[in-house]
PDB file of C-alpha atoms in Angstrom:
ATOM      1  CA  MET A 767       6.002  -7.727 -20.364  1.00  0.00           C
ATOM      2  CA  GLN A 768       3.025  -8.604 -18.170  1.00  0.00           C
ATOM      3  CA  MET A 769       1.818  -5.965 -15.690  1.00  0.00           C
ATOM      4  CA  ILE A 770       1.644  -7.272 -12.131  1.00  0.00           C
ATOM      5  CA  ARG A 771      -1.017  -5.846  -9.852  1.00  0.00           C
ATOM      6  CA  VAL A 772      -0.542  -5.919  -6.107  1.00  0.00           C
ATOM      7  CA  LEU A 773      -3.400  -5.645  -3.610  1.00  0.00           C
ATOM      8  CA  VAL A 774      -2.000  -4.122  -0.416  1.00  0.00           C
ATOM      9  CA  ASP A 775      -3.606  -4.952   2.926  1.00  0.00           C
ATOM     10  CA  THR A 776      -4.813  -2.314   5.379  1.00  0.00           C
ATOM     11  CA  THR A 777      -2.181  -3.203   7.961  1.00  0.00           C
ATOM     12  CA  VAL A 778       0.572  -2.478   5.449  1.00  0.00           C
ATOM     13  CA  TRP A 779      -0.917   0.933   4.605  1.00  0.00           C
ATOM     14  CA  VAL A 780      -1.264   1.805   8.309  1.00  0.00           C
ATOM     15  CA  ASP A 781       2.406   1.057   8.949  1.00  0.00           C
ATOM     16  CA  PHE A 782       3.421   2.816   5.709  1.00  0.00           C
ATOM     17  CA  PHE A 783       1.590   6.027   6.638  1.00  0.00           C
ATOM     18  CA  ASP A 784       2.894   5.794  10.230  1.00  0.00           C
ATOM     19  CA  ARG A 785       6.394   5.810   8.684  1.00  0.00           C
ATOM     20  CA  LYS A 786       7.432   2.484  10.217  1.00  0.00           C
ATOM     21  CA  GLU A 787      10.043   2.142   7.501  1.00  0.00           C
ATOM     22  CA  GLU A 788      12.041  -0.558   9.289  1.00  0.00           C
ATOM     23  CA  LEU A 789       9.272  -3.140   8.915  1.00  0.00           C
ATOM     24  CA  PRO A 790       9.772  -5.678   6.103  1.00  0.00           C
ATOM     25  CA  HIS A 791       6.297  -5.231   4.618  1.00  0.00           C
ATOM     26  CA  VAL A 792       6.711  -1.444   4.495  1.00  0.00           C
ATOM     27  CA  LEU A 793      10.086  -1.825   2.798  1.00  0.00           C
ATOM     28  CA  LYS A 794       8.493  -4.167   0.250  1.00  0.00           C
ATOM     29  CA  LEU A 795       5.655  -1.712  -0.460  1.00  0.00           C
ATOM     30  CA  LYS A 796       8.160   1.100  -0.993  1.00  0.00           C
ATOM     31  CA  GLU A 797      10.150  -1.123  -3.340  1.00  0.00           C
ATOM     32  CA  LEU A 798       7.039  -1.968  -5.353  1.00  0.00           C
ATOM     33  CA  LEU A 799       6.059   1.704  -5.580  1.00  0.00           C
ATOM     34  CA  ILE A 800       9.548   2.728  -6.737  1.00  0.00           C
ATOM     35  CA  LYS A 801       9.602  -0.037  -9.353  1.00  0.00           C
ATOM     36  CA  GLY A 802       6.256   1.174 -10.713  1.00  0.00           C
ATOM     37  CA  TYR A 803       4.069  -1.804  -9.876  1.00  0.00           C
ATOM     38  CA  ASP A 804       0.325  -1.344 -10.201  1.00  0.00           C
ATOM     39  CA  ILE A 805      -0.771  -0.971  -6.566  1.00  0.00           C
ATOM     40  CA  CYS A 806      -4.467  -1.672  -6.038  1.00  0.00           C
ATOM     41  CA  LEU A 807      -6.990  -0.922  -3.354  1.00  0.00           C
ATOM     42  CA  CYS A 808     -10.273  -2.755  -2.964  1.00  0.00           C
ATOM     43  CA  PRO A 809     -13.233  -0.688  -1.755  1.00  0.00           C
ATOM     44  CA  VAL A 810     -13.089  -2.127   1.768  1.00  0.00           C
ATOM     45  CA  ILE A 811      -9.431  -1.136   2.201  1.00  0.00           C
ATOM     46  CA  TYR A 812     -10.062   2.289   0.667  1.00  0.00           C
ATOM     47  CA  ILE A 813     -12.909   2.975   3.111  1.00  0.00           C
ATOM     48  CA  ASP A 814     -10.819   1.647   5.994  1.00  0.00           C
ATOM     49  CA  GLU A 815      -7.866   3.888   5.133  1.00  0.00           C
ATOM     50  CA  THR A 816      -9.835   7.053   4.385  1.00  0.00           C
ATOM     51  CA  GLY A 817     -12.297   6.703   7.228  1.00  0.00           C
ATOM     52  CA  GLY A 818     -15.100   6.753   4.676  1.00  0.00           C
ATOM     53  CA  ARG A 819     -14.107  10.134   3.219  1.00  0.00           C
ATOM     54  CA  THR A 820     -14.394  10.638  -0.521  1.00  0.00           C
ATOM     55  CA  ILE A 821     -11.789  12.357  -2.644  1.00  0.00           C
TER      56      ILE A 821
END
């Protein structure tokens, strides 16, 4: 089985973290997370979502 990686856009993360669960793209992200897909962040999206904070 081939692993599928999914790059999720900033707007999807914003709605996901704002708990806008009725939106189709948020539902899709939740589905992908539950199914165990490899969810990826590029550095620009990571910085955008964390406000530049490091972990």
